[in-house]
PDB file of C-alpha atoms in Angstrom:
ATOM      1  CA  MET A   1     -19.881  -0.159 -14.963  1.00  0.00           C
ATOM      2  CA  PRO A   2     -16.481  -0.923 -13.613  1.00  0.00           C
ATOM      3  CA  ARG A   3     -16.048   0.543 -10.196  1.00  0.00           C
ATOM      4  CA  VAL A   4     -13.443   0.978  -7.006  1.00  0.00           C
ATOM      5  CA  ASN A   5     -14.563   1.134  -3.547  1.00  0.00           C
ATOM      6  CA  THR A   6     -13.450   4.459  -1.993  1.00  0.00           C
ATOM      7  CA  VAL A   7     -14.251   6.074   1.831  1.00  0.00           C
ATOM      8  CA  LEU A   8     -16.827   8.278   0.090  1.00  0.00           C
ATOM      9  CA  GLY A   9     -18.475   5.238  -1.889  1.00  0.00           C
ATOM     10  CA  PRO A  10     -17.676   3.118  -4.951  1.00  0.00           C
ATOM     11  CA  ILE A  11     -16.532   5.361  -8.229  1.00  0.00           C
ATOM     12  CA  PRO A  12     -16.197   4.698 -11.670  1.00  0.00           C
ATOM     13  CA  THR A  13     -12.958   3.243 -12.592  1.00  0.00           C
ATOM     14  CA  GLU A  14     -12.141   6.110 -15.106  1.00  0.00           C
ATOM     15  CA  GLU A  15     -12.707   8.618 -12.472  1.00  0.00           C
ATOM     16  CA  LEU A  16      -9.566   7.280 -10.495  1.00  0.00           C
ATOM     17  CA  GLY A  17      -7.050   9.084 -12.082  1.00  0.00           C
ATOM     18  CA  LEU A  18      -3.201   9.172 -11.146  1.00  0.00           C
ATOM     19  CA  VAL A  19      -2.653   6.705  -8.329  1.00  0.00           C
ATOM     20  CA  ALA A  20      -0.534   6.572  -5.441  1.00  0.00           C
ATOM     21  CA  VAL A  21      -0.982   2.775  -4.667  1.00  0.00           C
ATOM     22  CA  HIS A  22       0.683   2.201  -1.547  1.00  0.00           C
ATOM     23  CA  GLU A  23       0.690   4.905   1.386  1.00  0.00           C
ATOM     24  CA  HIS A  24      -0.573   5.664   4.694  1.00  0.00           C
ATOM     25  CA  ILE A  25      -2.355   8.703   6.156  1.00  0.00           C
ATOM     26  CA  GLY A  26      -1.265   7.466   9.495  1.00  0.00           C
ATOM     27  CA  TYR A  27       0.343   4.097  10.354  1.00  0.00           C
ATOM     28  CA  GLY A  28       1.397   2.776  13.452  1.00  0.00           C
ATOM     29  CA  MET A  29       1.943   0.046  15.771  1.00  0.00           C
ATOM     30  CA  PRO A  30      -0.719  -1.798  17.735  1.00  0.00           C
ATOM     31  CA  GLY A  31      -0.789   0.570  21.064  1.00  0.00           C
ATOM     32  CA  SER A  32       0.390   3.474  19.616  1.00  0.00           C
ATOM     33  CA  GLU A  33      -2.143   5.892  20.721  1.00  0.00           C
ATOM     34  CA  LEU A  34      -1.297   5.537  24.463  1.00  0.00           C
ATOM     35  CA  ASP A  35       2.103   6.014  23.781  1.00  0.00           C
ATOM     36  CA  THR A  36       2.291   9.774  24.998  1.00  0.00           C
ATOM     37  CA  LYS A  37       5.766  10.835  23.856  1.00  0.00           C
ATOM     38  CA  TRP A  38       4.681  10.622  20.512  1.00  0.00           C
ATOM     39  CA  TRP A  39       1.286  11.335  20.889  1.00  0.00           C
ATOM     40  CA  LYS A  40      -0.638  14.208  18.588  1.00  0.00           C
ATOM     41  CA  THR A  41      -3.875  15.901  18.951  1.00  0.00           C
ATOM     42  CA  PRO A  42      -6.441  15.104  15.996  1.00  0.00           C
ATOM     43  CA  GLU A  43      -5.825  18.745  15.267  1.00  0.00           C
ATOM     44  CA  GLN A  44      -2.339  18.256  14.707  1.00  0.00           C
ATOM     45  CA  ARG A  45      -2.534  15.287  12.650  1.00  0.00           C
ATOM     46  CA  TYR A  46      -5.183  17.211  10.613  1.00  0.00           C
ATOM     47  CA  GLU A  47      -2.588  20.051   9.741  1.00  0.00           C
ATOM     48  CA  GLU A  48       0.039  17.675   9.024  1.00  0.00           C
ATOM     49  CA  THR A  49      -1.903  15.455   6.358  1.00  0.00           C
ATOM     50  CA  VAL A  50      -4.133  18.446   4.923  1.00  0.00           C
ATOM     51  CA  PRO A  51      -1.773  19.840   3.357  1.00  0.00           C
ATOM     52  CA  LYS A  52      -0.118  16.907   1.577  1.00  0.00           C
ATOM     53  CA  LEU A  53      -3.229  15.613   0.281  1.00  0.00           C
ATOM     54  CA  ARG A  54      -3.869  19.254  -1.137  1.00  0.00           C
ATOM     55  CA  ARG A  55      -0.811  19.307  -2.682  1.00  0.00           C
ATOM     56  CA  PHE A  56      -1.066  15.799  -4.299  1.00  0.00           C
ATOM     57  CA  HIS A  57      -4.376  16.958  -5.545  1.00  0.00           C
ATOM     58  CA  GLU A  58      -2.965  20.172  -7.438  1.00  0.00           C
ATOM     59  CA  TYR A  59       0.005  18.244  -8.585  1.00  0.00           C
ATOM     60  CA  GLY A  60      -2.878  15.815 -10.305  1.00  0.00           C
ATOM     61  CA  GLY A  61      -2.967  13.002  -8.337  1.00  0.00           C
ATOM     62  CA  GLY A  62      -6.519  11.389  -8.158  1.00  0.00           C
ATOM     63  CA  THR A  63      -6.143   8.426  -6.091  1.00  0.00           C
ATOM     64  CA  PHE A  64      -4.700   7.586  -2.747  1.00  0.00           C
ATOM     65  CA  VAL A  65      -4.897   3.965  -1.545  1.00  0.00           C
ATOM     66  CA  ASP A  66      -4.235   3.988   2.048  1.00  0.00           C
ATOM     67  CA  ALA A  67      -2.565   0.625   2.959  1.00  0.00           C
ATOM     68  CA  THR A  68      -2.938   0.942   6.803  1.00  0.00           C
ATOM     69  CA  GLY A  69      -4.412  -2.585   8.170  1.00  0.00           C
ATOM     70  CA  ILE A  70      -6.799  -3.221  11.093  1.00  0.00           C
ATOM     71  CA  CYS A  71      -4.875  -2.339  14.124  1.00  0.00           C
ATOM     72  CA  ASN A  72      -2.171  -0.107  12.711  1.00  0.00           C
ATOM     73  CA  GLY A  73      -4.320   3.255  13.027  1.00  0.00           C
ATOM     74  CA  ARG A  74      -7.029   2.991  10.499  1.00  0.00           C
ATOM     75  CA  ASP A  75      -9.501   6.002  11.073  1.00  0.00           C
ATOM     76  CA  VAL A  76     -12.209   5.635   8.138  1.00  0.00           C
ATOM     77  CA  ASP A  77     -14.643   8.390   9.675  1.00  0.00           C
ATOM     78  CA  TYR A  78     -11.069  10.546   9.268  1.00  0.00           C
ATOM     79  CA  TYR A  79     -10.738   9.610   5.888  1.00  0.00           C
ATOM     80  CA  ARG A  80     -13.568  10.454   4.530  1.00  0.00           C
ATOM     81  CA  SER A  81     -13.429  13.531   6.269  1.00  0.00           C
ATOM     82  CA  LEU A  82      -9.896  14.467   4.351  1.00  0.00           C
ATOM     83  CA  SER A  83     -11.222  12.988   1.569  1.00  0.00           C
ATOM     84  CA  ALA A  84     -14.372  15.401   0.974  1.00  0.00           C
ATOM     85  CA  LYS A  85     -11.731  18.396   2.203  1.00  0.00           C
ATOM     86  CA  THR A  86      -9.083  17.586  -0.208  1.00  0.00           C
ATOM     87  CA  GLY A  87     -10.926  16.218  -3.272  1.00  0.00           C
ATOM     88  CA  VAL A  88      -8.509  13.296  -3.387  1.00  0.00           C
ATOM     89  CA  HIS A  89     -10.398   9.960  -3.597  1.00  0.00           C
ATOM     90  CA  ILE A  90      -9.221   7.234  -0.607  1.00  0.00           C
ATOM     91  CA  VAL A  91      -9.221   4.129  -1.036  1.00  0.00           C
ATOM     92  CA  ALA A  92      -9.120   2.280   2.340  1.00  0.00           C
ATOM     93  CA  SER A  93      -7.801  -1.346   3.517  1.00  0.00           C
ATOM     94  CA  THR A  94      -9.047  -4.240   5.478  1.00  0.00           C
ATOM     95  CA  GLY A  95      -6.722  -7.009   6.664  1.00  0.00           C
ATOM     96  CA  PHE A  96      -2.981  -6.724   8.236  1.00  0.00           C
ATOM     97  CA  VAL A  97      -0.038  -5.528   7.283  1.00  0.00           C
ATOM     98  CA  GLY A  98       1.379  -8.785   9.351  1.00  0.00           C
ATOM     99  CA  GLY A  99       0.436 -11.214  11.723  1.00  0.00           C
ATOM    100  CA  ASP A 100       2.677  -9.788  14.025  1.00  0.00           C
ATOM    101  CA  THR A 101       0.141  -6.761  13.705  1.00  0.00           C
ATOM    102  CA  ALA A 102      -2.574  -8.615  14.927  1.00  0.00           C
ATOM    103  CA  LEU A 103      -4.277  -8.187  18.350  1.00  0.00           C
ATOM    104  CA  PRO A 104      -4.835 -11.708  20.110  1.00  0.00           C
ATOM    105  CA  PHE A 105      -8.601 -11.277  19.131  1.00  0.00           C
ATOM    106  CA  PHE A 106      -7.650 -11.872  15.227  1.00  0.00           C
ATOM    107  CA  ALA A 107      -4.762 -13.642  15.911  1.00  0.00           C
ATOM    108  CA  ARG A 108      -6.424 -16.500  17.520  1.00  0.00           C
ATOM    109  CA  ALA A 109      -9.381 -16.537  14.771  1.00  0.00           C
ATOM    110  CA  SER A 110      -9.770 -18.987  12.256  1.00  0.00           C
ATOM    111  CA  VAL A 111      -9.321 -18.434   8.362  1.00  0.00           C
ATOM    112  CA  ASP A 112     -13.288 -18.517   8.100  1.00  0.00           C
ATOM    113  CA  TYR A 113     -13.978 -15.979  10.812  1.00  0.00           C
ATOM    114  CA  LEU A 114     -11.101 -13.394   8.940  1.00  0.00           C
ATOM    115  CA  ALA A 115     -12.645 -14.432   5.772  1.00  0.00           C
ATOM    116  CA  GLY A 116     -15.701 -13.418   6.733  1.00  0.00           C
ATOM    117  CA  HIS A 117     -14.510 -10.275   8.515  1.00  0.00           C
ATOM    118  CA  PHE A 118     -12.742  -9.199   5.131  1.00  0.00           C
ATOM    119  CA  VAL A 119     -16.069  -9.422   3.182  1.00  0.00           C
ATOM    120  CA  HIS A 120     -18.217  -7.505   5.906  1.00  0.00           C
ATOM    121  CA  GLU A 121     -15.616  -4.623   6.058  1.00  0.00           C
ATOM    122  CA  ILE A 122     -15.931  -4.504   1.843  1.00  0.00           C
ATOM    123  CA  THR A 123     -19.503  -4.921   1.141  1.00  0.00           C
ATOM    124  CA  ALA A 124     -21.313  -3.608   4.404  1.00  0.00           C
ATOM    125  CA  GLY A 125     -18.578  -1.257   5.808  1.00  0.00           C
ATOM    126  CA  ILE A 126     -15.945  -0.688   7.990  1.00  0.00           C
ATOM    127  CA  GLY A 127     -17.541  -0.407  11.751  1.00  0.00           C
ATOM    128  CA  GLY A 128     -20.580   2.010  11.223  1.00  0.00           C
ATOM    129  CA  THR A 129     -18.497   4.420   8.883  1.00  0.00           C
ATOM    130  CA  GLY A 130     -20.137   3.796   6.014  1.00  0.00           C
ATOM    131  CA  GLY A 131     -16.823   3.508   4.049  1.00  0.00           C
ATOM    132  CA  ARG A 132     -16.143   0.467   2.631  1.00  0.00           C
ATOM    133  CA  ALA A 133     -12.580  -1.436   1.987  1.00  0.00           C
ATOM    134  CA  GLY A 134     -11.157  -1.437  -1.729  1.00  0.00           C
ATOM    135  CA  VAL A 135      -8.462  -3.597  -1.118  1.00  0.00           C
ATOM    136  CA  ILE A 136      -7.258  -6.416   1.434  1.00  0.00           C
ATOM    137  CA  LYS A 137      -3.944  -5.921   3.312  1.00  0.00           C
ATOM    138  CA  VAL A 138      -1.601  -8.910   3.882  1.00  0.00           C
ATOM    139  CA  GLY A 139       2.432  -9.240   4.910  1.00  0.00           C
ATOM    140  CA  VAL A 140       4.704 -11.277   5.746  1.00  0.00           C
ATOM    141  CA  SER A 141       5.789 -11.072   9.575  1.00  0.00           C
ATOM    142  CA  ARG A 142       9.188  -9.829  11.154  1.00  0.00           C
ATOM    143  CA  GLY A 143      11.520 -12.689  10.683  1.00  0.00           C
ATOM    144  CA  GLY A 144      11.501 -12.841   6.624  1.00  0.00           C
ATOM    145  CA  ARG A 145       9.410 -15.917   6.666  1.00  0.00           C
ATOM    146  CA  MET A 146       5.283 -16.168   6.788  1.00  0.00           C
ATOM    147  CA  THR A 147       4.263 -17.427  10.509  1.00  0.00           C
ATOM    148  CA  ASP A 148       1.346 -19.922  10.768  1.00  0.00           C
ATOM    149  CA  LEU A 149      -1.044 -16.678  11.124  1.00  0.00           C
ATOM    150  CA  ASP A 150       0.620 -15.062   8.385  1.00  0.00           C
ATOM    151  CA  LYS A 151      -0.244 -18.088   6.090  1.00  0.00           C
ATOM    152  CA  ARG A 152      -4.062 -17.888   7.774  1.00  0.00           C
ATOM    153  CA  ILE A 153      -3.947 -14.377   6.882  1.00  0.00           C
ATOM    154  CA  TYR A 154      -3.366 -14.863   3.404  1.00  0.00           C
ATOM    155  CA  ARG A 155      -5.687 -17.755   2.639  1.00  0.00           C
ATOM    156  CA  ALA A 156      -8.718 -15.776   4.272  1.00  0.00           C
ATOM    157  CA  ALA A 157      -7.852 -12.679   1.804  1.00  0.00           C
ATOM    158  CA  ALA A 158      -7.956 -15.032  -1.249  1.00  0.00           C
ATOM    159  CA  ARG A 159     -11.286 -15.806  -0.127  1.00  0.00           C
ATOM    160  CA  ALA A 160     -12.342 -12.741   0.311  1.00  0.00           C
ATOM    161  CA  ALA A 161     -10.904 -11.170  -2.698  1.00  0.00           C
ATOM    162  CA  LEU A 162     -12.878 -14.232  -4.612  1.00  0.00           C
ATOM    163  CA  THR A 163     -15.972 -13.530  -2.883  1.00  0.00           C
ATOM    164  CA  THR A 164     -15.820  -9.844  -3.788  1.00  0.00           C
ATOM    165  CA  GLY A 165     -13.462  -8.907  -6.226  1.00  0.00           C
ATOM    166  CA  VAL A 166     -11.443  -6.695  -4.560  1.00  0.00           C
ATOM    167  CA  PRO A 167      -7.548  -7.360  -4.859  1.00  0.00           C
ATOM    168  CA  VAL A 168      -5.017  -8.132  -2.432  1.00  0.00           C
ATOM    169  CA  LEU A 169      -2.017  -5.880  -1.850  1.00  0.00           C
ATOM    170  CA  THR A 170       1.138  -7.393   0.137  1.00  0.00           C
ATOM    171  CA  HIS A 171       3.578  -6.099   2.682  1.00  0.00           C
ATOM    172  CA  LEU A 172       6.766  -7.306   1.116  1.00  0.00           C
ATOM    173  CA  ALA A 173       7.599  -9.483  -1.386  1.00  0.00           C
ATOM    174  CA  ILE A 174      10.099 -11.736   0.198  1.00  0.00           C
ATOM    175  CA  ASP A 175       8.585 -15.656   1.338  1.00  0.00           C
ATOM    176  CA  ALA A 176       6.509 -14.994  -2.335  1.00  0.00           C
ATOM    177  CA  GLU A 177       6.585 -18.850  -3.149  1.00  0.00           C
ATOM    178  CA  ASN A 178       4.852 -19.568  -0.150  1.00  0.00           C
ATOM    179  CA  ALA A 179       2.289 -16.576  -0.667  1.00  0.00           C
ATOM    180  CA  ILE A 180       2.051 -17.920  -4.276  1.00  0.00           C
ATOM    181  CA  ALA A 181       1.105 -21.671  -3.211  1.00  0.00           C
ATOM    182  CA  ILE A 182      -1.238 -20.303  -1.189  1.00  0.00           C
ATOM    183  CA  PHE A 183      -3.235 -17.894  -3.639  1.00  0.00           C
ATOM    184  CA  GLU A 184      -3.101 -21.002  -6.188  1.00  0.00           C
ATOM    185  CA  ALA A 185      -4.572 -23.476  -3.923  1.00  0.00           C
ATOM    186  CA  GLU A 186      -7.561 -21.164  -3.104  1.00  0.00           C
ATOM    187  CA  GLY A 187      -7.770 -20.347  -7.154  1.00  0.00           C
ATOM    188  CA  LEU A 188      -7.066 -16.498  -6.806  1.00  0.00           C
ATOM    189  CA  PRO A 189      -5.459 -15.549  -9.909  1.00  0.00           C
ATOM    190  CA  LEU A 190      -2.254 -13.846  -9.208  1.00  0.00           C
ATOM    191  CA  ASP A 191      -3.199 -10.523 -11.356  1.00  0.00           C
ATOM    192  CA  ARG A 192      -5.115  -9.918  -8.496  1.00  0.00           C
ATOM    193  CA  VAL A 193      -2.076  -9.447  -6.288  1.00  0.00           C
ATOM    194  CA  LEU A 194       0.314  -7.033  -5.797  1.00  0.00           C
ATOM    195  CA  PHE A 195       3.691  -7.943  -4.207  1.00  0.00           C
ATOM    196  CA  GLY A 196       4.752  -4.865  -2.407  1.00  0.00           C
ATOM    197  CA  HIS A 197       8.057  -3.425  -1.332  1.00  0.00           C
ATOM    198  CA  VAL A 198      10.409  -5.186  -3.359  1.00  0.00           C
ATOM    199  CA  ASP A 199      13.046  -2.345  -3.841  1.00  0.00           C
ATOM    200  CA  ASP A 200      13.180  -1.509  -0.233  1.00  0.00           C
ATOM    201  CA  GLY A 201      16.983  -1.373   0.945  1.00  0.00           C
ATOM    202  CA  VAL A 202      16.486  -4.571   3.312  1.00  0.00           C
ATOM    203  CA  ASN A 203      14.906  -6.834   0.979  1.00  0.00           C
ATOM    204  CA  ALA A 204      15.355  -6.374  -2.432  1.00  0.00           C
ATOM    205  CA  ASP A 205      17.980  -8.528  -2.953  1.00  0.00           C
ATOM    206  CA  LYS A 206      15.810 -11.232  -1.549  1.00  0.00           C
ATOM    207  CA  THR A 207      12.898 -10.449  -3.404  1.00  0.00           C
ATOM    208  CA  ARG A 208      12.324 -12.348  -6.700  1.00  0.00           C
ATOM    209  CA  ASP A 209      10.848  -9.557  -8.896  1.00  0.00           C
ATOM    210  CA  THR A 210      10.913 -11.064 -12.154  1.00  0.00           C
ATOM    211  CA  TRP A 211       9.846 -14.579 -11.219  1.00  0.00           C
ATOM    212  CA  ILE A 212       6.486 -13.205  -9.577  1.00  0.00           C
ATOM    213  CA  ALA A 213       6.188 -11.100 -12.615  1.00  0.00           C
ATOM    214  CA  GLU A 214       6.587 -14.253 -14.464  1.00  0.00           C
ATOM    215  CA  GLN A 215       4.149 -16.463 -12.454  1.00  0.00           C
ATOM    216  CA  GLY A 216       1.442 -13.721 -13.446  1.00  0.00           C
ATOM    217  CA  GLY A 217       1.624 -11.737 -10.305  1.00  0.00           C
ATOM    218  CA  ARG A 218       1.965  -7.621  -9.956  1.00  0.00           C
ATOM    219  CA  VAL A 219       4.929  -6.321  -8.461  1.00  0.00           C
ATOM    220  CA  GLY A 220       5.257  -2.949  -6.465  1.00  0.00           C
ATOM    221  CA  PHE A 221       8.134  -0.739  -6.414  1.00  0.00           C
ATOM    222  CA  ASP A 222       6.662   1.355  -3.474  1.00  0.00           C
ATOM    223  CA  THR A 223       9.258   2.438  -1.348  1.00  0.00           C
ATOM    224  CA  PHE A 224      10.750   5.752  -3.434  1.00  0.00           C
ATOM    225  CA  GLY A 225      11.695   8.603  -1.800  1.00  0.00           C
ATOM    226  CA  TYR A 226      13.228   6.367   1.187  1.00  0.00           C
ATOM    227  CA  GLU A 227      16.656   7.115   0.387  1.00  0.00           C
ATOM    228  CA  THR A 228      20.256   7.186   1.937  1.00  0.00           C
ATOM    229  CA  GLU A 229      20.834  10.822   1.019  1.00  0.00           C
ATOM    230  CA  LEU A 230      18.029  12.082   3.361  1.00  0.00           C
ATOM    231  CA  GLU A 231      19.132  13.803   6.213  1.00  0.00           C
ATOM    232  CA  ASP A 232      18.101  10.597   8.720  1.00  0.00           C
ATOM    233  CA  PRO A 233      17.315   7.823   6.709  1.00  0.00           C
ATOM    234  CA  PRO A 234      15.595   4.649   7.916  1.00  0.00           C
ATOM    235  CA  PHE A 235      17.044   1.401   8.109  1.00  0.00           C
ATOM    236  CA  TRP A 236      15.294   0.448   4.811  1.00  0.00           C
ATOM    237  CA  ALA A 237      16.228   3.145   2.845  1.00  0.00           C
ATOM    238  CA  ARG A 238      18.678   2.540  -0.593  1.00  0.00           C
ATOM    239  CA  PRO A 239      20.593   4.669  -2.556  1.00  0.00           C
ATOM    240  CA  ARG A 240      18.234   6.947  -4.861  1.00  0.00           C
ATOM    241  CA  LYS A 241      20.331   5.845  -8.495  1.00  0.00           C
ATOM    242  CA  GLU A 242      20.328   2.127  -7.154  1.00  0.00           C
ATOM    243  CA  ARG A 243      16.310   1.785  -6.718  1.00  0.00           C
ATOM    244  CA  LEU A 244      16.056   3.761  -9.930  1.00  0.00           C
ATOM    245  CA  GLU A 245      18.120   1.812 -11.951  1.00  0.00           C
ATOM    246  CA  HIS A 246      16.308  -1.483 -10.442  1.00  0.00           C
ATOM    247  CA  PHE A 247      12.788  -0.185 -11.196  1.00  0.00           C
ATOM    248  CA  LEU A 248      14.059   0.926 -15.025  1.00  0.00           C
ATOM    249  CA  ARG A 249      15.775  -2.707 -15.276  1.00  0.00           C
ATOM    250  CA  PHE A 250      12.747  -4.251 -14.078  1.00  0.00           C
ATOM    251  CA  ILE A 251      10.331  -2.323 -16.903  1.00  0.00           C
ATOM    252  CA  GLY A 252      13.092  -3.230 -19.686  1.00  0.00           C
ATOM    253  CA  GLN A 253      12.711  -6.708 -19.048  1.00  0.00           C
ATOM    254  CA  GLY A 254       9.151  -6.419 -20.433  1.00  0.00           C
ATOM    255  CA  HIS A 255       7.414  -6.256 -17.191  1.00  0.00           C
ATOM    256  CA  LEU A 256       5.791  -2.759 -18.067  1.00  0.00           C
ATOM    257  CA  GLY A 257       2.348  -4.164 -17.193  1.00  0.00           C
ATOM    258  CA  LYS A 258       2.810  -5.737 -14.245  1.00  0.00           C
ATOM    259  CA  VAL A 259       5.072  -2.639 -12.411  1.00  0.00           C
ATOM    260  CA  LEU A 260       2.955   0.260  -9.890  1.00  0.00           C
ATOM    261  CA  ALA A 261       4.769   2.622  -8.162  1.00  0.00           C
ATOM    262  CA  SER A 262       4.425   4.625  -4.964  1.00  0.00           C
ATOM    263  CA  ALA A 263       6.647   6.056  -2.115  1.00  0.00           C
ATOM    264  CA  ASP A 264       5.025   4.330   1.205  1.00  0.00           C
ATOM    265  CA  ALA A 265       4.968   7.697   2.860  1.00  0.00           C
ATOM    266  CA  ASN A 266       3.214   8.681   6.060  1.00  0.00           C
ATOM    267  CA  CYS A 267       1.034  11.830   6.132  1.00  0.00           C
ATOM    268  CA  SER A 268       1.100  11.813   9.959  1.00  0.00           C
ATOM    269  CA  PRO A 269       2.758   8.991  11.646  1.00  0.00           C
ATOM    270  CA  LEU A 270       1.611   7.454  14.615  1.00  0.00           C
ATOM    271  CA  GLY A 271       3.625   6.625  17.821  1.00  0.00           C
ATOM    272  CA  TRP A 272       6.917   7.186  15.725  1.00  0.00           C
ATOM    273  CA  PRO A 273       8.438  10.082  14.168  1.00  0.00           C
ATOM    274  CA  GLY A 274       8.637   9.407  10.747  1.00  0.00           C
ATOM    275  CA  VAL A 275      10.791  10.334   8.383  1.00  0.00           C
ATOM    276  CA  LYS A 276      11.537  13.917   7.486  1.00  0.00           C
ATOM    277  CA  GLY A 277      11.246  15.426   4.148  1.00  0.00           C
ATOM    278  CA  HIS A 278       9.480  12.094   2.636  1.00  0.00           C
ATOM    279  CA  THR A 279       5.762  12.734   1.286  1.00  0.00           C
ATOM    280  CA  VAL A 280       3.075  10.927  -0.931  1.00  0.00           C
ATOM    281  CA  ASN A 281       4.276  14.057  -3.377  1.00  0.00           C
ATOM    282  CA  TYR A 282       7.761  12.490  -4.184  1.00  0.00           C
ATOM    283  CA  ILE A 283       6.122  10.637  -6.706  1.00  0.00           C
ATOM    284  CA  PHE A 284       5.237  14.092  -8.321  1.00  0.00           C
ATOM    285  CA  GLU A 285       8.587  15.937  -7.285  1.00  0.00           C
ATOM    286  CA  ASP A 286      11.322  13.379  -7.674  1.00  0.00           C
ATOM    287  CA  LEU A 287      10.272  10.203  -9.157  1.00  0.00           C
ATOM    288  CA  ILE A 288       8.170  11.120 -12.214  1.00  0.00           C
ATOM    289  CA  PRO A 289      11.125  13.798 -13.178  1.00  0.00           C
ATOM    290  CA  ASP A 290      13.342  11.069 -12.592  1.00  0.00           C
ATOM    291  CA  LEU A 291      11.689   8.900 -15.047  1.00  0.00           C
ATOM    292  CA  ARG A 292      11.255  11.369 -17.632  1.00  0.00           C
ATOM    293  CA  ALA A 293      15.125  12.142 -17.762  1.00  0.00           C
ATOM    294  CA  ALA A 294      15.859   8.420 -17.776  1.00  0.00           C
ATOM    295  CA  GLY A 295      13.774   8.683 -21.269  1.00  0.00           C
ATOM    296  CA  LEU A 296      10.596   6.945 -19.604  1.00  0.00           C
ATOM    297  CA  ASP A 297       7.949   8.121 -22.129  1.00  0.00           C
ATOM    298  CA  GLU A 298       4.485   9.793 -21.241  1.00  0.00           C
ATOM    299  CA  ALA A 299       2.481   6.743 -22.359  1.00  0.00           C
ATOM    300  CA  ALA A 300       4.769   4.457 -20.161  1.00  0.00           C
ATOM    301  CA  ILE A 301       4.399   7.010 -17.218  1.00  0.00           C
ATOM    302  CA  HIS A 302       0.294   6.688 -17.686  1.00  0.00           C
ATOM    303  CA  THR A 303       0.843   2.945 -17.628  1.00  0.00           C
ATOM    304  CA  ILE A 304       2.412   2.747 -14.187  1.00  0.00           C
ATOM    305  CA  PHE A 305       0.209   5.358 -12.658  1.00  0.00           C
ATOM    306  CA  VAL A 306      -3.012   5.591 -14.325  1.00  0.00           C
ATOM    307  CA  GLY A 307      -3.518   2.331 -16.263  1.00  0.00           C
ATOM    308  CA  ASN A 308      -1.906  -0.496 -14.069  1.00  0.00           C
ATOM    309  CA  PRO A 309      -3.232   0.671 -10.923  1.00  0.00           C
ATOM    310  CA  ALA A 310      -6.817   1.173 -12.539  1.00  0.00           C
ATOM    311  CA  ASP A 311      -7.112  -2.331 -13.602  1.00  0.00           C
ATOM    312  CA  PHE A 312      -5.318  -3.843 -10.183  1.00  0.00           C
ATOM    313  CA  LEU A 313      -8.123  -1.650  -8.081  1.00  0.00           C
ATOM    314  CA  THR A 314     -11.382  -2.281 -10.022  1.00  0.00           C
ATOM    315  CA  ILE A 315     -13.476  -4.778  -8.574  1.00  0.00           C
ATOM    316  CA  GLN A 316     -13.288  -8.355 -10.554  1.00  0.00           C
ATOM    317  CA  ASN A 317     -16.645 -10.022 -10.216  1.00  0.00           C
TER     318      ASN A 317
END
């Protein structure tokens, strides 16, 4: 039976429902838990997070993919509690947002060690939580080109994906040529990789989204809601209309079967203030209505938020 790893155990793929494929329960840089300026109690984080996940579930959301890697605030026991409380399936990640977020112990590790660690978190569980990772996170470090450490992590992720059958999710889709070369050298089919953040305001014009799709990769438009129209927009914001037109243009080029969408929002940011007014529920409150208003039919919307992510997240082995 096709299945997906969630923090409460594997579930049949057909139970995923509508998927927010690139989100965060709480994301912070390594050491953010020591920053008393932005520190929150567990109770405060819980109070911020539960209403957002409950609203997501009430809107019809089924699955929340937490794309927070190792060293960035991942807390699987907490995720398990949230999932049980709200009824939302939560998929946790192994891997790293980028080499620049890997603490020295991991930064010095070999490809074989990293691959083995990822496999363990997917098959045995993360720490002693019993929760297994359902996706492998990789990313390009700041600077726009993959570092040697990034390349080791990508290679390890490819090997772990082949061993376990779970997919790979990238932070940024820049320097895709190097990434694809590694995945192809390791024999990982590119439909097992979602190249994320092709739509953000910093890197959109440097990302070869159509080329990635033509090579066989999946493409993530997953910073919806980070808009220049916000009261205090982040540096990666982009005009709402511009991002939507980019998304529709990509679909119109024949890539509906390759595209996934999300909001990359933080339920309760760690060590930074976050972006006021932006939540995972942008998907229901703004994005899906925008897509309908633009003439996208219900079958296409179902493909983007249900069919494509189900195919991507299903364990393939």
